[in-house]
Coordinates of N, CA, C and O in Angstrom, one line a residue:
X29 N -10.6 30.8 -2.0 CA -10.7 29.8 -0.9 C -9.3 29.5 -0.4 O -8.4 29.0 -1.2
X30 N -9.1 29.7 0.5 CA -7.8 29.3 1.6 C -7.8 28.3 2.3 O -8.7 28.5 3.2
X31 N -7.3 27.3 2.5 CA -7.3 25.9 3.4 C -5.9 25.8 3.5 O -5.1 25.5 2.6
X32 N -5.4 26.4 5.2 CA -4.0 26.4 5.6 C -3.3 25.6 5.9 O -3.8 24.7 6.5
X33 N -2.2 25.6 5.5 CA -1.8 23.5 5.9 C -2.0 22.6 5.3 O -1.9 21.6 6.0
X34 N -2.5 22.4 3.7 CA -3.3 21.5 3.2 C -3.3 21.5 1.9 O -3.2 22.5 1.3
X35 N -3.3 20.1 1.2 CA -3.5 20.7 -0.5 C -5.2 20.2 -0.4 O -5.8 19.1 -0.4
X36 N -5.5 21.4 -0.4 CA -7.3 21.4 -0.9 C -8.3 20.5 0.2 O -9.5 20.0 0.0
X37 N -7.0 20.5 1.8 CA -8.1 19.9 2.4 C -8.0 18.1 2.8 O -8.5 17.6 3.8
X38 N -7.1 17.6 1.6 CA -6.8 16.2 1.7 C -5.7 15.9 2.7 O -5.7 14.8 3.3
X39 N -4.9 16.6 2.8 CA -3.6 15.8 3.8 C -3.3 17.2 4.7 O -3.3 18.3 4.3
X40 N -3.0 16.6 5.8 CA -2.5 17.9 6.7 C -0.8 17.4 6.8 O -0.2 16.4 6.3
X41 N -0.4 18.4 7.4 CA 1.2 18.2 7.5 C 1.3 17.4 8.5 O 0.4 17.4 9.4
X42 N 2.9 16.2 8.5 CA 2.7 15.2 9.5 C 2.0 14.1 9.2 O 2.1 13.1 9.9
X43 N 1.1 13.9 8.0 CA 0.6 12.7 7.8 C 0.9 11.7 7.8 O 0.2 10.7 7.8
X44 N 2.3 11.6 7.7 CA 3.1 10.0 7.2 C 2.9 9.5 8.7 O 2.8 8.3 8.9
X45 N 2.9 10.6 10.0 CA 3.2 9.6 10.8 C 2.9 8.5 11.3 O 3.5 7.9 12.2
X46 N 1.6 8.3 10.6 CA 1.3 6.5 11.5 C 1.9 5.7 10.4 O 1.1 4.9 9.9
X47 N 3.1 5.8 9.8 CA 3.8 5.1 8.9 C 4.7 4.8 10.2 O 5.2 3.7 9.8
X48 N 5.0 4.8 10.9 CA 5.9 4.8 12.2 C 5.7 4.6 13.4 O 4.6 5.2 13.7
X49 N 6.1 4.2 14.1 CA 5.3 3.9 15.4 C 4.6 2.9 15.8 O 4.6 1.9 15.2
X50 N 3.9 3.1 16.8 CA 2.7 2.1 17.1 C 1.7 2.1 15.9 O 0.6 1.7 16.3
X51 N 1.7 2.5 14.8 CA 0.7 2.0 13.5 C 1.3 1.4 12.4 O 0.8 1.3 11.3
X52 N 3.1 1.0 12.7 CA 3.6 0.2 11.5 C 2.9 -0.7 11.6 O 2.1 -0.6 10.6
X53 N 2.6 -1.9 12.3 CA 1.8 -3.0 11.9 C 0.5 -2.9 10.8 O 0.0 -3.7 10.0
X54 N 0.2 -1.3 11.2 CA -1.2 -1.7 10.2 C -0.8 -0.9 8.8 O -1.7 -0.7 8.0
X55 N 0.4 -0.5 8.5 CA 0.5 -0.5 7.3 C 0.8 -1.8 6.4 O 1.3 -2.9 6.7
X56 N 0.3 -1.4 4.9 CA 0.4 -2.5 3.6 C 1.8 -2.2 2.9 O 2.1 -1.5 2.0
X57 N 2.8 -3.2 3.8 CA 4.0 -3.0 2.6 C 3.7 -3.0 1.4 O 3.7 -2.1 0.6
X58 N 3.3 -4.1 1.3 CA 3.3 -4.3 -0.4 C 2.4 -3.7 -1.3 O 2.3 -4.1 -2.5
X59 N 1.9 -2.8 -0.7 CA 1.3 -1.1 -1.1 C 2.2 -0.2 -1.0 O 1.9 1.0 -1.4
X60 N 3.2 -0.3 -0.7 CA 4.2 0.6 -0.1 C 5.4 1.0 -1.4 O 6.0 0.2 -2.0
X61 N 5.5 2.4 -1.8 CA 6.7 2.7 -2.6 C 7.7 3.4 -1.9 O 7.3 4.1 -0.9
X62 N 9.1 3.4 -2.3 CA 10.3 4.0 -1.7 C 10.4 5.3 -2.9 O 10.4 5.3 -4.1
X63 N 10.6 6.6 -1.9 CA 10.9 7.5 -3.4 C 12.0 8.2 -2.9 O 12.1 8.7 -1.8
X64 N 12.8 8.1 -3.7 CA 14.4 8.8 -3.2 C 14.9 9.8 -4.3 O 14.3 10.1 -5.4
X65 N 16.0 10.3 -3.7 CA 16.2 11.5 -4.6 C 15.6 12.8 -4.6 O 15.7 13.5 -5.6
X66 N 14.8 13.0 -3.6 CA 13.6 14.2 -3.3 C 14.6 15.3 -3.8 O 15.7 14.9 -4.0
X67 N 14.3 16.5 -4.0 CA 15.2 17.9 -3.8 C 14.3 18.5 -2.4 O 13.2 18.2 -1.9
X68 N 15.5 19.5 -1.8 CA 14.9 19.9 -0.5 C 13.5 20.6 -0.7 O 12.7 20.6 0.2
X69 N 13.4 21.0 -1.6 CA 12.0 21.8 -2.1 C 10.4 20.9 -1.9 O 9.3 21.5 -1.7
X70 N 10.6 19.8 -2.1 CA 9.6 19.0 -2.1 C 9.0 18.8 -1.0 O 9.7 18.9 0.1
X71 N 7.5 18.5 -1.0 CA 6.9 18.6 0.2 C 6.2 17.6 0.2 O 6.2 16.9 -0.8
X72 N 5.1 17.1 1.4 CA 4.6 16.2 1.2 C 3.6 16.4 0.5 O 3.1 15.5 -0.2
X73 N 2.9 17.8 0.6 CA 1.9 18.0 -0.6 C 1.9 18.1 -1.7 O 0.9 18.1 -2.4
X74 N 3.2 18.2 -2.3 CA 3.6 18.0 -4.1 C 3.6 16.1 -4.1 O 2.7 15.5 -4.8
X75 N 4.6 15.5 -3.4 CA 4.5 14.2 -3.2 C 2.8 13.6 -3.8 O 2.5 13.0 -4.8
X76 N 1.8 14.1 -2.4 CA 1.0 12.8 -2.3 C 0.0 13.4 -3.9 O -0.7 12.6 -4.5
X77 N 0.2 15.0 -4.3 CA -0.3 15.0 -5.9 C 0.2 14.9 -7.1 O -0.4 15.3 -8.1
X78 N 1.7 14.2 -7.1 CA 2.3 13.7 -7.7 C 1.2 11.6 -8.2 O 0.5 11.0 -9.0
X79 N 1.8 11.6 -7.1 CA 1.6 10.2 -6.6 C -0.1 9.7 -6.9 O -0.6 8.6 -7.1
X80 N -0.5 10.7 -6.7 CA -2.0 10.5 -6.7 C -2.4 9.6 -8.4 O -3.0 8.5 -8.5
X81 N -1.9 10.2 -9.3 CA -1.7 10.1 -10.6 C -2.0 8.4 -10.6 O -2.8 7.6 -11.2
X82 N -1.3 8.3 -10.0 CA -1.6 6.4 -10.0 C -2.2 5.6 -9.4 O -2.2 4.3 -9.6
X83 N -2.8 6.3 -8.6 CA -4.1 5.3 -7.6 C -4.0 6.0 -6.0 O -3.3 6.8 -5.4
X84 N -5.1 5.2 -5.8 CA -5.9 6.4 -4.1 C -4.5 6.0 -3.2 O -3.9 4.9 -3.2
X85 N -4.4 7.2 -2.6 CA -3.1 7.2 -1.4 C -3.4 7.1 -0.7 O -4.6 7.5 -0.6
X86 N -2.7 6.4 0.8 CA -3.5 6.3 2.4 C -2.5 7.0 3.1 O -2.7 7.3 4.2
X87 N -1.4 7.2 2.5 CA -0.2 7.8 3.3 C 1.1 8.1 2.6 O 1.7 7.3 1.8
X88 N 1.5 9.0 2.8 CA 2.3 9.9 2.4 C 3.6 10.3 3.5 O 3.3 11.3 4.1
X89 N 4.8 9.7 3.8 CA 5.6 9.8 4.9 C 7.2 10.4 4.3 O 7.8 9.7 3.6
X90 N 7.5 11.4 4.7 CA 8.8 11.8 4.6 C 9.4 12.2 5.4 O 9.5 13.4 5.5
X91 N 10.2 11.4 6.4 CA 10.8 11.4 7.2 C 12.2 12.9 7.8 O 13.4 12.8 7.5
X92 N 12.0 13.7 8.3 CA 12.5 15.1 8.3 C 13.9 14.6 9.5 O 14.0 13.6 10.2
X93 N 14.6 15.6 9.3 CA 16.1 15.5 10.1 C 15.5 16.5 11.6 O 14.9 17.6 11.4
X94 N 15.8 16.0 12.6 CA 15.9 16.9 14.1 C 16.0 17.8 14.1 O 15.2 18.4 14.7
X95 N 17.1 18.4 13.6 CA 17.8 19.5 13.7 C 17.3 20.7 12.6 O 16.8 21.8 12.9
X96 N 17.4 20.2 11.6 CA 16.9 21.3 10.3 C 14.9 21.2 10.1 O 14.2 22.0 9.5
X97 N 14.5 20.0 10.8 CA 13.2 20.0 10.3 C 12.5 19.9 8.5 O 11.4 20.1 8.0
X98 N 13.6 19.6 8.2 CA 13.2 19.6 6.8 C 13.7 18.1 6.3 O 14.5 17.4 7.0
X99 N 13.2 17.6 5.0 CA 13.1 16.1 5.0 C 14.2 15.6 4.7 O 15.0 16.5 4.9
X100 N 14.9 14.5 4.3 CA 16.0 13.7 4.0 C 16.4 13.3 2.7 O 17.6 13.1 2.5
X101 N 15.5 13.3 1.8 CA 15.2 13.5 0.4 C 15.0 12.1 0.2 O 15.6 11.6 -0.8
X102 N 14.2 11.4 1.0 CA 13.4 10.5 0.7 C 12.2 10.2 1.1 O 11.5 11.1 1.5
X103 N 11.7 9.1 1.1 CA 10.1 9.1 1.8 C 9.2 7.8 1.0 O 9.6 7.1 0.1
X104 N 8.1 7.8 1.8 CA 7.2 6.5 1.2 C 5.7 6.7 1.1 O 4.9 7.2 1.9
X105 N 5.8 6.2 -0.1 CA 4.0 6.7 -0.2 C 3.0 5.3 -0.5 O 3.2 4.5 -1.4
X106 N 2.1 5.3 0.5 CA 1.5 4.1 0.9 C -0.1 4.3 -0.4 O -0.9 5.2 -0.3
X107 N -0.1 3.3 -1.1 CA -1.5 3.1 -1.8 C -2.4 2.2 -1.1 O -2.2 1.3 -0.3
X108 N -3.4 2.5 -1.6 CA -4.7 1.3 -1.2 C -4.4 0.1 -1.8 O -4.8 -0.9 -1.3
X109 N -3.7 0.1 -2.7 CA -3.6 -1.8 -3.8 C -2.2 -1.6 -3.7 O -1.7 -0.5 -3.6
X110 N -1.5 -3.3 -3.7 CA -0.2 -3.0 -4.4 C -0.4 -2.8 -5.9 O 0.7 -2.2 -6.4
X111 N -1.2 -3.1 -6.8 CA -1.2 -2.7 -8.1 C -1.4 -1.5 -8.3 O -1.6 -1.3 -9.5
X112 N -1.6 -0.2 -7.7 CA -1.3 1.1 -7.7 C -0.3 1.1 -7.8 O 0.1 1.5 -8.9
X113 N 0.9 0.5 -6.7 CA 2.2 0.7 -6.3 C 3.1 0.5 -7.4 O 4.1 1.1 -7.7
X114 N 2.5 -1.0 -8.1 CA 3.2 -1.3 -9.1 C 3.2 -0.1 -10.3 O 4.1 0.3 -11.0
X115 N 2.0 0.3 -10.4 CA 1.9 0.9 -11.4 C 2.7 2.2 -11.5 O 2.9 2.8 -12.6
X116 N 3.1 2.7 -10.2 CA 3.3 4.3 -9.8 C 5.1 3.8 -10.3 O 5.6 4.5 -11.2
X117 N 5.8 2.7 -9.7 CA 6.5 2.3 -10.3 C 7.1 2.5 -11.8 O 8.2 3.1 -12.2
X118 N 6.3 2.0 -12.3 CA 6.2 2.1 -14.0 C 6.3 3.6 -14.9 O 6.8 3.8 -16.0
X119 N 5.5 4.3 -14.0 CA 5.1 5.5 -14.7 C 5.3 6.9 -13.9 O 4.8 8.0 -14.2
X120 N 6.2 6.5 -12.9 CA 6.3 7.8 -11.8 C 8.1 8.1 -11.9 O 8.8 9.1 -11.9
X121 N 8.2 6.4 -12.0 CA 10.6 6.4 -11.6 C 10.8 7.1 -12.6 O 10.3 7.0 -13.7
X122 N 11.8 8.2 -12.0 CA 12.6 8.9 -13.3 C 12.0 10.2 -13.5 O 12.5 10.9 -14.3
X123 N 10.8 10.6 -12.9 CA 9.9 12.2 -13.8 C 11.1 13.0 -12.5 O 11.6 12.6 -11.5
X124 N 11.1 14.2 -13.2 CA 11.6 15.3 -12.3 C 11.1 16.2 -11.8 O 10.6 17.1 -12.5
X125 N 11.1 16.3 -10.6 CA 11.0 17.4 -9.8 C 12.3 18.1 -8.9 O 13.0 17.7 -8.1
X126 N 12.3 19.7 -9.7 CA 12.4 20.7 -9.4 C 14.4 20.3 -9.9 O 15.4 20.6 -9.4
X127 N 14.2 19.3 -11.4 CA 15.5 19.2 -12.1 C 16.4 18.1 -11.3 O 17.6 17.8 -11.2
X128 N 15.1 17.3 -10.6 CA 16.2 15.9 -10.2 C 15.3 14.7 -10.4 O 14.1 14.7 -10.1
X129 N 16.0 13.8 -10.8 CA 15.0 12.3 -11.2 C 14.9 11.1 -10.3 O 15.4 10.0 -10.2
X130 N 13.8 12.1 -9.5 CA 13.1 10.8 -8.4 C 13.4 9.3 -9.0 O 13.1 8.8 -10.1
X131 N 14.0 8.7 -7.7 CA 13.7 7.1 -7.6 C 12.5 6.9 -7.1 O 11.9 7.6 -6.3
X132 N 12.0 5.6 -7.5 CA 11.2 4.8 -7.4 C 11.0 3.1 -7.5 O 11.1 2.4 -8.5
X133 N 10.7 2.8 -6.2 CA 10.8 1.1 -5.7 C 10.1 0.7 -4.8 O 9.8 1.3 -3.8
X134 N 9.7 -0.7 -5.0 CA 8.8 -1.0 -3.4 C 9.9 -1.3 -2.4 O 10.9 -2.0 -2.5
X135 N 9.0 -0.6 -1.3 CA 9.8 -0.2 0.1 C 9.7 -2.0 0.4 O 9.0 -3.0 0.2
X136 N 11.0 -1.6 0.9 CA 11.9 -3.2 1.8 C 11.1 -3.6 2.9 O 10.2 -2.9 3.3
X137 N 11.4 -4.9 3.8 CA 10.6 -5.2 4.9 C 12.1 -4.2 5.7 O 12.1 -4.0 6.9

């Protein structure tokens, strides 16, 4: 089974973007985590099945540079509860991916 663009179908690429725009209003800060320290390798699809681990995701945004198209080595991943958020917090800050130790924090207003 092949599903192009996709991990298994759940997120297409580009998903973060009604994190921005005319759909910031309807996001849940305080569902909202900051994850920093990405390596260039990371994608939004390792992201949102990382993250998953801790409660249902509604959005997954990693903000990419103009010029290179590839991300900044940070990003924000939006849960349904802030008690997901908290929790992803607790048990997500610090794991490594690809030999670097993601930050993790709730995103600022």
């Amino acid at each position: 089974m092949s599903v192009s663009g996709t991990a298994g179908g759940r997120i297409a690429p580009g998903v973060g973007a009604n994190l921005i725009g005319q759909h910031a209003h309807d996001r849940n800060q305080d569902a909202t985590v900051y994850v920093g320290n990405l390596d260039p390798q990371v994608t939004e699809e390792l992201v949102w099945e990382l993250f998953t681990q801790a409660g249902p995701i509604v959005n997954v945004y990693l903000p990419k540079d103009r010029v290179t198209n590839s991300h900044q080595g940070y990003g924000f991943v939006e849960y349904r509860a802030e008690e997901d958020a908290d929790y992803s917090i607790k048990v997500l800050n610090m794991v490594k991916l690809y030999g670097k130790a993601i930050r993790i924090n709730k995103a600022s207003q």
